[in-house]
Amino acid sequence: MGVAPATTKPAAKPVPQRGWRRGLYAVTRINPGLSREERRQLELLTRIRRPIRGSYEIGVVGLKGGAGKTSVTAALGSVFAQLRGDRILAIDADQAAGNLADRIGRQSGATIADVLADEALSHYNDIRARTSINAVNLEVLAAARYSAARRAVTDEEWRRAIAAVPRYYNLVLADCGPDLFDPATRGVLAAASGLVIVSSAAIDGVRQAAVALDWLGHSEHQALLSRACVVINRVAPGETSPAVDDLVRRIERCVPPGRVIALPWDRHIAAGTEIRLDLLGDAYRRRITELAAALSDDFDRGVR
């Protein structure tokens, strides 16, 4: 007597969550399928939730202050934390003017120096006791306030710090200062698996992004170019020009496709207060999610 071949049920069609499609399904139970925007959001979510092999470290850098590196780090880390749901840490690596903890709601006075001084560091809770955390569970390890800092942290100490935390976090972001030769930034670049270069949308800001890419291509960190994203951050309303657009097109030739992200000006970001995802404008939220997805495409490639 033969055995009937096993059959598998086709995967259920996703139910729409918004618009007339959701209304039609609620009233008639007829499922018209997802809208184009919902399909796009599902695709981004799938990419962002890609498994990470080990731990993955992302440096956020730039050559000019005022470009919005810290707000990008806070918003990007929050998107990762909300959509992935695993342990994610953002470290403030700006030793001169770091305020990352203030952008997510500072709850701890501890800093990276306290982690380095703890020779008994052996559990997640040893670090968690020193971090601040926001509503979507992004943790932040603060930099010492400049007036209270006893001394600068060396690049070797930063390498030790970056090497210590991946045992406890799936994803680590480091918000660097505006000097690629700063000891902290050197330590971050030595450990990073991915990179975000942030510039303002002003012509001098975009030029600095091009300089950073050129420097990267001639440095010992050249391999990061294939895992780099460039963020053109509009820190003022209507900030753009044909000359900037031309520079952006040139930058797009230096990195893989889809890795130059233009962030629009956002009223909530511009306020300079604690960043909350639910208060971001739709356009900014969409673009920062696209940045997270682009970086996530490298997760299954593992670390450097």
PDB file of C-alpha atoms in Angstrom:
ATOM      1  CA  MET A   1       0.000   0.000   0.000  1.00  0.00           C
ATOM      2  CA  GLY A   2       1.544   3.304  -1.074  1.00  0.00           C
ATOM      3  CA  VAL A   3       2.027   6.234   1.233  1.00  0.00           C
ATOM      4  CA  ALA A   4       0.367   9.431   0.141  1.00  0.00           C
ATOM      5  CA  PRO A   5       2.870  12.236  -0.400  1.00  0.00           C
ATOM      6  CA  ALA A   6       2.981  14.812   2.355  1.00  0.00           C
ATOM      7  CA  THR A   7       1.320  18.069   1.537  1.00  0.00           C
ATOM      8  CA  THR A   8       2.119  21.454   2.993  1.00  0.00           C
ATOM      9  CA  LYS A   9      -0.384  24.220   3.442  1.00  0.00           C
ATOM     10  CA  PRO A  10       0.519  27.416   1.634  1.00  0.00           C
ATOM     11  CA  ALA A  11       1.641  30.236   3.897  1.00  0.00           C
ATOM     12  CA  ALA A  12      -1.212  32.468   4.989  1.00  0.00           C
ATOM     13  CA  LYS A  13      -1.385  35.803   3.208  1.00  0.00           C
ATOM     14  CA  PRO A  14      -0.396  38.619   5.599  1.00  0.00           C
ATOM     15  CA  VAL A  15      -3.375  40.631   6.826  1.00  0.00           C
ATOM     16  CA  PRO A  16      -3.270  44.382   6.024  1.00  0.00           C
ATOM     17  CA  GLN A  17      -2.991  46.618   9.084  1.00  0.00           C
ATOM     18  CA  ARG A  18      -4.045  50.014   7.715  1.00  0.00           C
ATOM     19  CA  GLY A  19      -6.183  51.870   5.192  1.00  0.00           C
ATOM     20  CA  TRP A  20      -9.140  50.601   3.182  1.00  0.00           C
ATOM     21  CA  ARG A  21      -7.572  47.154   2.953  1.00  0.00           C
ATOM     22  CA  ARG A  22      -7.739  46.765   6.723  1.00  0.00           C
ATOM     23  CA  GLY A  23     -11.342  48.038   6.727  1.00  0.00           C
ATOM     24  CA  LEU A  24     -12.387  45.600   4.001  1.00  0.00           C
ATOM     25  CA  TYR A  25     -10.847  42.681   5.865  1.00  0.00           C
ATOM     26  CA  ALA A  26     -12.452  43.712   9.176  1.00  0.00           C
ATOM     27  CA  VAL A  27     -15.943  43.863   7.642  1.00  0.00           C
ATOM     28  CA  THR A  28     -15.891  41.025   5.092  1.00  0.00           C
ATOM     29  CA  ARG A  29     -12.905  38.841   6.114  1.00  0.00           C
ATOM     30  CA  ILE A  30     -11.784  39.171   2.493  1.00  0.00           C
ATOM     31  CA  ASN A  31      -8.022  39.655   2.476  1.00  0.00           C
ATOM     32  CA  PRO A  32      -6.899  41.927  -0.380  1.00  0.00           C
ATOM     33  CA  GLY A  33      -3.243  41.565   0.657  1.00  0.00           C
ATOM     34  CA  LEU A  34      -0.770  44.165   1.801  1.00  0.00           C
ATOM     35  CA  SER A  35      -0.432  47.573   0.215  1.00  0.00           C
ATOM     36  CA  ARG A  36       2.820  48.532  -1.502  1.00  0.00           C
ATOM     37  CA  GLU A  37       3.882  50.542   1.554  1.00  0.00           C
ATOM     38  CA  GLU A  38       3.092  47.649   3.909  1.00  0.00           C
ATOM     39  CA  ARG A  39       5.088  45.263   1.711  1.00  0.00           C
ATOM     40  CA  ARG A  40       7.973  47.721   1.806  1.00  0.00           C
ATOM     41  CA  GLN A  41       7.773  47.956   5.602  1.00  0.00           C
ATOM     42  CA  LEU A  42       7.697  44.163   5.917  1.00  0.00           C
ATOM     43  CA  GLU A  43      10.765  43.882   3.690  1.00  0.00           C
ATOM     44  CA  LEU A  44      12.647  46.434   5.822  1.00  0.00           C
ATOM     45  CA  LEU A  45      11.619  44.625   9.009  1.00  0.00           C
ATOM     46  CA  THR A  46      12.833  41.283   7.636  1.00  0.00           C
ATOM     47  CA  ARG A  47      16.214  42.800   6.775  1.00  0.00           C
ATOM     48  CA  ILE A  48      16.597  44.520  10.149  1.00  0.00           C
ATOM     49  CA  ARG A  49      15.805  41.284  12.004  1.00  0.00           C
ATOM     50  CA  ARG A  50      18.477  39.366  10.100  1.00  0.00           C
ATOM     51  CA  PRO A  51      20.449  37.175  12.544  1.00  0.00           C
ATOM     52  CA  ILE A  52      23.801  38.521  13.723  1.00  0.00           C
ATOM     53  CA  ARG A  53      26.757  36.163  13.810  1.00  0.00           C
ATOM     54  CA  GLY A  54      28.311  36.912  17.176  1.00  0.00           C
ATOM     55  CA  SER A  55      28.196  40.628  17.904  1.00  0.00           C
ATOM     56  CA  TYR A  56      28.288  43.518  15.443  1.00  0.00           C
ATOM     57  CA  GLU A  57      29.837  46.929  16.089  1.00  0.00           C
ATOM     58  CA  ILE A  58      28.919  50.064  14.111  1.00  0.00           C
ATOM     59  CA  GLY A  59      30.911  53.293  14.322  1.00  0.00           C
ATOM     60  CA  VAL A  60      29.135  56.609  13.670  1.00  0.00           C
ATOM     61  CA  VAL A  61      31.641  59.232  12.512  1.00  0.00           C
ATOM     62  CA  GLY A  62      31.960  62.587  10.765  1.00  0.00           C
ATOM     63  CA  LEU A  63      34.495  65.343  10.247  1.00  0.00           C
ATOM     64  CA  LYS A  64      32.364  68.317  11.218  1.00  0.00           C
ATOM     65  CA  GLY A  65      30.531  69.134  14.427  1.00  0.00           C
ATOM     66  CA  GLY A  66      26.850  70.038  14.237  1.00  0.00           C
ATOM     67  CA  ALA A  67      26.065  67.443  11.568  1.00  0.00           C
ATOM     68  CA  GLY A  68      23.785  65.488  13.891  1.00  0.00           C
ATOM     69  CA  LYS A  69      25.871  62.356  14.553  1.00  0.00           C
ATOM     70  CA  THR A  70      24.468  61.995  18.049  1.00  0.00           C
ATOM     71  CA  SER A  71      20.820  62.312  17.011  1.00  0.00           C
ATOM     72  CA  VAL A  72      21.431  59.812  14.193  1.00  0.00           C
ATOM     73  CA  THR A  73      23.033  57.387  16.669  1.00  0.00           C
ATOM     74  CA  ALA A  74      20.148  57.728  19.128  1.00  0.00           C
ATOM     75  CA  ALA A  75      17.424  57.359  16.487  1.00  0.00           C
ATOM     76  CA  LEU A  76      19.195  54.518  14.670  1.00  0.00           C
ATOM     77  CA  GLY A  77      19.875  52.625  17.876  1.00  0.00           C
ATOM     78  CA  SER A  78      16.258  53.093  18.962  1.00  0.00           C
ATOM     79  CA  VAL A  79      14.958  51.680  15.666  1.00  0.00           C
ATOM     80  CA  PHE A  80      17.227  48.659  16.043  1.00  0.00           C
ATOM     81  CA  ALA A  81      16.144  48.157  19.658  1.00  0.00           C
ATOM     82  CA  GLN A  82      12.437  48.436  18.898  1.00  0.00           C
ATOM     83  CA  LEU A  83      12.411  46.225  15.800  1.00  0.00           C
ATOM     84  CA  ARG A  84      15.000  43.604  16.783  1.00  0.00           C
ATOM     85  CA  GLY A  85      14.162  43.209  20.461  1.00  0.00           C
ATOM     86  CA  ASP A  86      17.634  41.975  21.493  1.00  0.00           C
ATOM     87  CA  ARG A  87      20.294  43.710  23.570  1.00  0.00           C
ATOM     88  CA  ILE A  88      21.614  46.845  21.892  1.00  0.00           C
ATOM     89  CA  LEU A  89      24.111  49.295  23.358  1.00  0.00           C
ATOM     90  CA  ALA A  90      25.141  52.748  22.158  1.00  0.00           C
ATOM     91  CA  ILE A  91      28.449  54.071  23.507  1.00  0.00           C
ATOM     92  CA  ASP A  92      29.302  57.765  23.607  1.00  0.00           C
ATOM     93  CA  ALA A  93      32.839  57.908  22.187  1.00  0.00           C
ATOM     94  CA  ASP A  94      32.959  61.711  21.917  1.00  0.00           C
ATOM     95  CA  GLN A  95      35.333  62.629  24.735  1.00  0.00           C
ATOM     96  CA  ALA A  96      35.052  66.382  24.225  1.00  0.00           C
ATOM     97  CA  ALA A  97      31.352  67.105  23.812  1.00  0.00           C
ATOM     98  CA  GLY A  98      29.449  63.842  24.099  1.00  0.00           C
ATOM     99  CA  ASN A  99      25.762  64.169  25.011  1.00  0.00           C
ATOM    100  CA  LEU A 100      24.364  60.881  23.730  1.00  0.00           C
ATOM    101  CA  ALA A 101      22.937  59.930  27.126  1.00  0.00           C
ATOM    102  CA  ASP A 102      20.977  63.197  27.219  1.00  0.00           C
ATOM    103  CA  ARG A 103      19.316  62.345  23.885  1.00  0.00           C
ATOM    104  CA  ILE A 104      17.884  59.092  25.261  1.00  0.00           C
ATOM    105  CA  GLY A 105      17.247  60.200  28.853  1.00  0.00           C
ATOM    106  CA  ARG A 106      20.240  60.074  31.199  1.00  0.00           C
ATOM    107  CA  GLN A 107      19.641  57.884  34.254  1.00  0.00           C
ATOM    108  CA  SER A 108      23.182  56.962  35.250  1.00  0.00           C
ATOM    109  CA  GLY A 109      26.232  59.052  36.011  1.00  0.00           C
ATOM    110  CA  ALA A 110      28.564  56.172  35.139  1.00  0.00           C
ATOM    111  CA  THR A 111      30.812  56.349  32.071  1.00  0.00           C
ATOM    112  CA  ILE A 112      33.035  54.191  29.897  1.00  0.00           C
ATOM    113  CA  ALA A 113      35.864  54.924  32.370  1.00  0.00           C
ATOM    114  CA  ASP A 114      33.914  53.116  35.099  1.00  0.00           C
ATOM    115  CA  VAL A 115      33.596  50.037  32.902  1.00  0.00           C
ATOM    116  CA  LEU A 116      37.334  50.098  32.175  1.00  0.00           C
ATOM    117  CA  ALA A 117      38.114  50.400  35.886  1.00  0.00           C
ATOM    118  CA  ASP A 118      36.026  47.342  36.799  1.00  0.00           C
ATOM    119  CA  GLU A 119      38.468  44.434  36.773  1.00  0.00           C
ATOM    120  CA  ALA A 120      35.717  42.070  37.957  1.00  0.00           C
ATOM    121  CA  LEU A 121      33.478  42.707  34.926  1.00  0.00           C
ATOM    122  CA  SER A 122      31.946  39.313  34.130  1.00  0.00           C
ATOM    123  CA  HIS A 123      28.164  39.612  33.738  1.00  0.00           C
ATOM    124  CA  TYR A 124      25.654  41.620  31.714  1.00  0.00           C
ATOM    125  CA  ASN A 125      24.354  43.221  34.902  1.00  0.00           C
ATOM    126  CA  ASP A 126      27.827  44.651  35.588  1.00  0.00           C
ATOM    127  CA  ILE A 127      27.381  46.875  32.529  1.00  0.00           C
ATOM    128  CA  ARG A 128      23.615  47.361  32.826  1.00  0.00           C
ATOM    129  CA  ALA A 129      24.145  48.929  36.256  1.00  0.00           C
ATOM    130  CA  ARG A 130      26.078  51.697  34.492  1.00  0.00           C
ATOM    131  CA  THR A 131      23.863  52.365  31.468  1.00  0.00           C
ATOM    132  CA  SER A 132      20.825  54.522  30.812  1.00  0.00           C
ATOM    133  CA  ILE A 133      17.908  52.992  28.895  1.00  0.00           C
ATOM    134  CA  ASN A 134      15.040  54.482  26.886  1.00  0.00           C
ATOM    135  CA  ALA A 135      11.442  53.400  26.249  1.00  0.00           C
ATOM    136  CA  VAL A 136      12.391  50.942  23.474  1.00  0.00           C
ATOM    137  CA  ASN A 137      15.238  49.403  25.533  1.00  0.00           C
ATOM    138  CA  LEU A 138      18.186  51.042  23.814  1.00  0.00           C
ATOM    139  CA  GLU A 139      20.971  51.225  26.395  1.00  0.00           C
ATOM    140  CA  VAL A 140      23.552  54.009  26.423  1.00  0.00           C
ATOM    141  CA  LEU A 141      26.932  54.124  28.119  1.00  0.00           C
ATOM    142  CA  ALA A 142      27.758  57.797  28.592  1.00  0.00           C
ATOM    143  CA  ALA A 143      30.981  59.695  28.062  1.00  0.00           C
ATOM    144  CA  ALA A 144      32.414  61.602  30.998  1.00  0.00           C
ATOM    145  CA  ARG A 145      31.298  65.213  31.093  1.00  0.00           C
ATOM    146  CA  TYR A 146      34.222  67.268  29.798  1.00  0.00           C
ATOM    147  CA  SER A 147      34.519  69.353  32.971  1.00  0.00           C
ATOM    148  CA  ALA A 148      34.593  66.209  35.117  1.00  0.00           C
ATOM    149  CA  ALA A 149      36.868  64.026  32.980  1.00  0.00           C
ATOM    150  CA  ARG A 150      40.089  63.117  34.782  1.00  0.00           C
ATOM    151  CA  ARG A 151      41.924  62.286  31.554  1.00  0.00           C
ATOM    152  CA  ALA A 152      41.279  61.180  27.988  1.00  0.00           C
ATOM    153  CA  VAL A 153      40.732  57.489  27.320  1.00  0.00           C
ATOM    154  CA  THR A 154      43.489  56.083  25.098  1.00  0.00           C
ATOM    155  CA  ASP A 155      42.848  54.188  21.864  1.00  0.00           C
ATOM    156  CA  GLU A 156      44.072  50.962  23.501  1.00  0.00           C
ATOM    157  CA  GLU A 157      41.589  51.456  26.355  1.00  0.00           C
ATOM    158  CA  TRP A 158      38.829  52.039  23.817  1.00  0.00           C
ATOM    159  CA  ARG A 159      39.768  48.801  22.083  1.00  0.00           C
ATOM    160  CA  ARG A 160      39.542  47.016  25.431  1.00  0.00           C
ATOM    161  CA  ALA A 161      36.137  48.557  26.110  1.00  0.00           C
ATOM    162  CA  ILE A 162      34.789  47.722  22.656  1.00  0.00           C
ATOM    163  CA  ALA A 163      36.144  44.181  23.034  1.00  0.00           C
ATOM    164  CA  ALA A 164      34.485  43.738  26.439  1.00  0.00           C
ATOM    165  CA  VAL A 165      30.875  44.666  25.679  1.00  0.00           C
ATOM    166  CA  PRO A 166      30.059  42.371  22.689  1.00  0.00           C
ATOM    167  CA  ARG A 167      29.869  39.410  25.061  1.00  0.00           C
ATOM    168  CA  TYR A 168      26.703  40.950  26.460  1.00  0.00           C
ATOM    169  CA  TYR A 169      25.167  42.825  23.489  1.00  0.00           C
ATOM    170  CA  ASN A 170      24.182  41.670  20.008  1.00  0.00           C
ATOM    171  CA  LEU A 171      24.705  45.105  18.485  1.00  0.00           C
ATOM    172  CA  VAL A 172      26.944  47.964  19.639  1.00  0.00           C
ATOM    173  CA  LEU A 173      26.925  51.491  18.176  1.00  0.00           C
ATOM    174  CA  ALA A 174      29.638  54.047  18.972  1.00  0.00           C
ATOM    175  CA  ASP A 175      28.983  57.782  18.556  1.00  0.00           C
ATOM    176  CA  CYS A 176      32.412  59.268  17.778  1.00  0.00           C
ATOM    177  CA  GLY A 177      33.707  62.827  17.887  1.00  0.00           C
ATOM    178  CA  PRO A 178      34.567  64.871  14.770  1.00  0.00           C
ATOM    179  CA  ASP A 179      38.242  63.805  14.622  1.00  0.00           C
ATOM    180  CA  LEU A 180      39.174  60.537  12.904  1.00  0.00           C
ATOM    181  CA  PHE A 181      42.576  60.651  14.641  1.00  0.00           C
ATOM    182  CA  ASP A 182      41.098  60.958  18.130  1.00  0.00           C
ATOM    183  CA  PRO A 183      42.160  57.969  20.299  1.00  0.00           C
ATOM    184  CA  ALA A 184      38.557  56.950  20.919  1.00  0.00           C
ATOM    185  CA  THR A 185      37.677  57.067  17.219  1.00  0.00           C
ATOM    186  CA  ARG A 186      40.814  55.108  16.324  1.00  0.00           C
ATOM    187  CA  GLY A 187      39.810  52.451  18.833  1.00  0.00           C
ATOM    188  CA  VAL A 188      36.270  52.314  17.461  1.00  0.00           C
ATOM    189  CA  LEU A 189      37.439  52.036  13.838  1.00  0.00           C
ATOM    190  CA  ALA A 190      39.819  49.216  14.747  1.00  0.00           C
ATOM    191  CA  ALA A 191      36.921  47.181  16.148  1.00  0.00           C
ATOM    192  CA  ALA A 192      34.054  48.253  13.869  1.00  0.00           C
ATOM    193  CA  SER A 193      32.318  45.900  11.461  1.00  0.00           C
ATOM    194  CA  GLY A 194      30.142  48.643   9.949  1.00  0.00           C
ATOM    195  CA  LEU A 195      30.327  52.409   9.610  1.00  0.00           C
ATOM    196  CA  VAL A 196      27.999  55.398   9.301  1.00  0.00           C
ATOM    197  CA  ILE A 197      29.474  58.674   8.025  1.00  0.00           C
ATOM    198  CA  VAL A 198      27.216  61.622   8.889  1.00  0.00           C
ATOM    199  CA  SER A 199      27.340  65.039   7.233  1.00  0.00           C
ATOM    200  CA  SER A 200      25.037  68.017   7.126  1.00  0.00           C
ATOM    201  CA  ALA A 201      23.298  68.811   3.839  1.00  0.00           C
ATOM    202  CA  ALA A 202      25.335  72.021   3.477  1.00  0.00           C
ATOM    203  CA  ILE A 203      27.942  71.928   0.729  1.00  0.00           C
ATOM    204  CA  ASP A 204      30.906  72.045   3.136  1.00  0.00           C
ATOM    205  CA  GLY A 205      29.378  69.220   5.168  1.00  0.00           C
ATOM    206  CA  VAL A 206      28.937  66.964   2.145  1.00  0.00           C
ATOM    207  CA  ARG A 207      32.499  67.768   1.057  1.00  0.00           C
ATOM    208  CA  GLN A 208      33.706  66.593   4.460  1.00  0.00           C
ATOM    209  CA  ALA A 209      31.855  63.305   3.951  1.00  0.00           C
ATOM    210  CA  ALA A 210      33.700  62.884   0.646  1.00  0.00           C
ATOM    211  CA  VAL A 211      37.005  63.604   2.422  1.00  0.00           C
ATOM    212  CA  ALA A 212      36.187  60.982   5.071  1.00  0.00           C
ATOM    213  CA  LEU A 213      35.441  58.383   2.384  1.00  0.00           C
ATOM    214  CA  ASP A 214      38.681  59.206   0.580  1.00  0.00           C
ATOM    215  CA  TRP A 215      40.662  58.928   3.816  1.00  0.00           C
ATOM    216  CA  LEU A 216      38.977  55.622   4.615  1.00  0.00           C
ATOM    217  CA  GLY A 217      39.877  54.238   1.202  1.00  0.00           C
ATOM    218  CA  HIS A 218      43.568  54.967   1.796  1.00  0.00           C
ATOM    219  CA  SER A 219      43.704  53.821   5.418  1.00  0.00           C
ATOM    220  CA  GLU A 220      44.096  50.509   7.206  1.00  0.00           C
ATOM    221  CA  HIS A 221      40.299  50.508   7.543  1.00  0.00           C
ATOM    222  CA  GLN A 222      39.689  50.322   3.787  1.00  0.00           C
ATOM    223  CA  ALA A 223      37.578  47.162   4.200  1.00  0.00           C
ATOM    224  CA  LEU A 224      34.924  49.250   5.967  1.00  0.00           C
ATOM    225  CA  LEU A 225      34.061  51.007   2.693  1.00  0.00           C
ATOM    226  CA  SER A 226      31.978  48.037   1.554  1.00  0.00           C
ATOM    227  CA  ARG A 227      30.026  48.175   4.837  1.00  0.00           C
ATOM    228  CA  ALA A 228      29.698  51.951   5.089  1.00  0.00           C
ATOM    229  CA  CYS A 229      26.593  54.108   4.815  1.00  0.00           C
ATOM    230  CA  VAL A 230      26.633  57.873   4.301  1.00  0.00           C
ATOM    231  CA  VAL A 231      23.920  59.977   5.928  1.00  0.00           C
ATOM    232  CA  ILE A 232      23.173  63.415   4.474  1.00  0.00           C
ATOM    233  CA  ASN A 233      21.413  65.002   7.427  1.00  0.00           C
ATOM    234  CA  ARG A 234      19.281  68.107   6.913  1.00  0.00           C
ATOM    235  CA  VAL A 235      19.768  69.988  10.155  1.00  0.00           C
ATOM    236  CA  ALA A 236      17.836  73.052   8.905  1.00  0.00           C
ATOM    237  CA  PRO A 237      14.559  73.283   6.925  1.00  0.00           C
ATOM    238  CA  GLY A 238      14.987  73.355   3.145  1.00  0.00           C
ATOM    239  CA  GLU A 239      18.750  72.825   3.297  1.00  0.00           C
ATOM    240  CA  THR A 240      19.770  71.715  -0.224  1.00  0.00           C
ATOM    241  CA  SER A 241      21.256  73.035  -3.465  1.00  0.00           C
ATOM    242  CA  PRO A 242      22.176  71.746  -6.955  1.00  0.00           C
ATOM    243  CA  ALA A 243      25.852  71.721  -5.933  1.00  0.00           C
ATOM    244  CA  VAL A 244      25.039  69.491  -2.955  1.00  0.00           C
ATOM    245  CA  ASP A 245      23.003  67.162  -5.164  1.00  0.00           C
ATOM    246  CA  ASP A 246      26.005  66.819  -7.497  1.00  0.00           C
ATOM    247  CA  LEU A 247      28.307  65.964  -4.585  1.00  0.00           C
ATOM    248  CA  VAL A 248      25.825  63.389  -3.302  1.00  0.00           C
ATOM    249  CA  ARG A 249      25.787  61.678  -6.703  1.00  0.00           C
ATOM    250  CA  ARG A 250      29.587  61.486  -6.581  1.00  0.00           C
ATOM    251  CA  ILE A 251      29.470  60.009  -3.078  1.00  0.00           C
ATOM    252  CA  GLU A 252      26.974  57.390  -4.239  1.00  0.00           C
ATOM    253  CA  ARG A 253      29.660  56.011  -6.542  1.00  0.00           C
ATOM    254  CA  CYS A 254      31.964  55.371  -3.560  1.00  0.00           C
ATOM    255  CA  VAL A 255      29.675  53.080  -1.552  1.00  0.00           C
ATOM    256  CA  PRO A 256      27.414  50.124  -2.415  1.00  0.00           C
ATOM    257  CA  PRO A 257      23.959  50.934  -3.876  1.00  0.00           C
ATOM    258  CA  GLY A 258      21.296  52.132  -1.447  1.00  0.00           C
ATOM    259  CA  ARG A 259      23.790  53.292   1.167  1.00  0.00           C
ATOM    260  CA  VAL A 260      23.503  57.054   0.846  1.00  0.00           C
ATOM    261  CA  ILE A 261      20.558  58.060   3.022  1.00  0.00           C
ATOM    262  CA  ALA A 262      19.154  61.601   2.997  1.00  0.00           C
ATOM    263  CA  LEU A 263      17.491  62.373   6.324  1.00  0.00           C
ATOM    264  CA  PRO A 264      14.890  65.163   6.199  1.00  0.00           C
ATOM    265  CA  TRP A 265      14.755  67.971   8.726  1.00  0.00           C
ATOM    266  CA  ASP A 266      12.619  66.849  11.660  1.00  0.00           C
ATOM    267  CA  ARG A 267      11.026  69.150  14.221  1.00  0.00           C
ATOM    268  CA  HIS A 268      11.398  66.667  17.092  1.00  0.00           C
ATOM    269  CA  ILE A 269      15.080  66.021  16.341  1.00  0.00           C
ATOM    270  CA  ALA A 270      15.751  69.762  16.016  1.00  0.00           C
ATOM    271  CA  ALA A 271      14.329  70.422  19.497  1.00  0.00           C
ATOM    272  CA  GLY A 272      17.482  68.866  20.986  1.00  0.00           C
ATOM    273  CA  THR A 273      15.576  66.995  23.687  1.00  0.00           C
ATOM    274  CA  GLU A 274      15.274  63.280  24.465  1.00  0.00           C
ATOM    275  CA  ILE A 275      14.543  61.447  21.209  1.00  0.00           C
ATOM    276  CA  ARG A 276      11.343  59.394  21.135  1.00  0.00           C
ATOM    277  CA  LEU A 277      10.461  57.287  18.108  1.00  0.00           C
ATOM    278  CA  ASP A 278       6.746  58.000  18.492  1.00  0.00           C
ATOM    279  CA  LEU A 279       7.408  61.738  18.069  1.00  0.00           C
ATOM    280  CA  LEU A 280       9.471  61.471  14.883  1.00  0.00           C
ATOM    281  CA  GLY A 281       7.902  62.605  11.627  1.00  0.00           C
ATOM    282  CA  ASP A 282       6.910  59.853   9.189  1.00  0.00           C
ATOM    283  CA  ALA A 283       9.529  60.841   6.596  1.00  0.00           C
ATOM    284  CA  TYR A 284      12.404  60.840   9.102  1.00  0.00           C
ATOM    285  CA  ARG A 285      11.235  57.579  10.649  1.00  0.00           C
ATOM    286  CA  ARG A 286      11.055  55.930   7.214  1.00  0.00           C
ATOM    287  CA  ARG A 287      14.543  57.035   6.225  1.00  0.00           C
ATOM    288  CA  ILE A 288      16.211  56.087   9.523  1.00  0.00           C
ATOM    289  CA  THR A 289      14.566  52.655   9.183  1.00  0.00           C
ATOM    290  CA  GLU A 290      16.027  52.363   5.680  1.00  0.00           C
ATOM    291  CA  LEU A 291      19.448  53.175   7.159  1.00  0.00           C
ATOM    292  CA  ALA A 292      19.015  50.403   9.727  1.00  0.00           C
ATOM    293  CA  ALA A 293      18.043  47.960   6.969  1.00  0.00           C
ATOM    294  CA  ALA A 294      21.062  48.877   4.819  1.00  0.00           C
ATOM    295  CA  LEU A 295      23.426  48.267   7.738  1.00  0.00           C
ATOM    296  CA  SER A 296      21.631  45.018   8.584  1.00  0.00           C
ATOM    297  CA  ASP A 297      22.389  43.592   5.150  1.00  0.00           C
ATOM    298  CA  ASP A 298      25.925  42.925   6.424  1.00  0.00           C
ATOM    299  CA  PHE A 299      24.959  41.158   9.648  1.00  0.00           C
ATOM    300  CA  ASP A 300      25.185  37.649   8.210  1.00  0.00           C
ATOM    301  CA  ARG A 301      28.674  38.429   6.890  1.00  0.00           C
ATOM    302  CA  GLY A 302      29.913  38.390  10.469  1.00  0.00           C
ATOM    303  CA  VAL A 303      32.497  40.662  12.029  1.00  0.00           C
ATOM    304  CA  ARG A 304      35.749  41.854  10.468  1.00  0.00           C
TER     305      ARG A 304
END
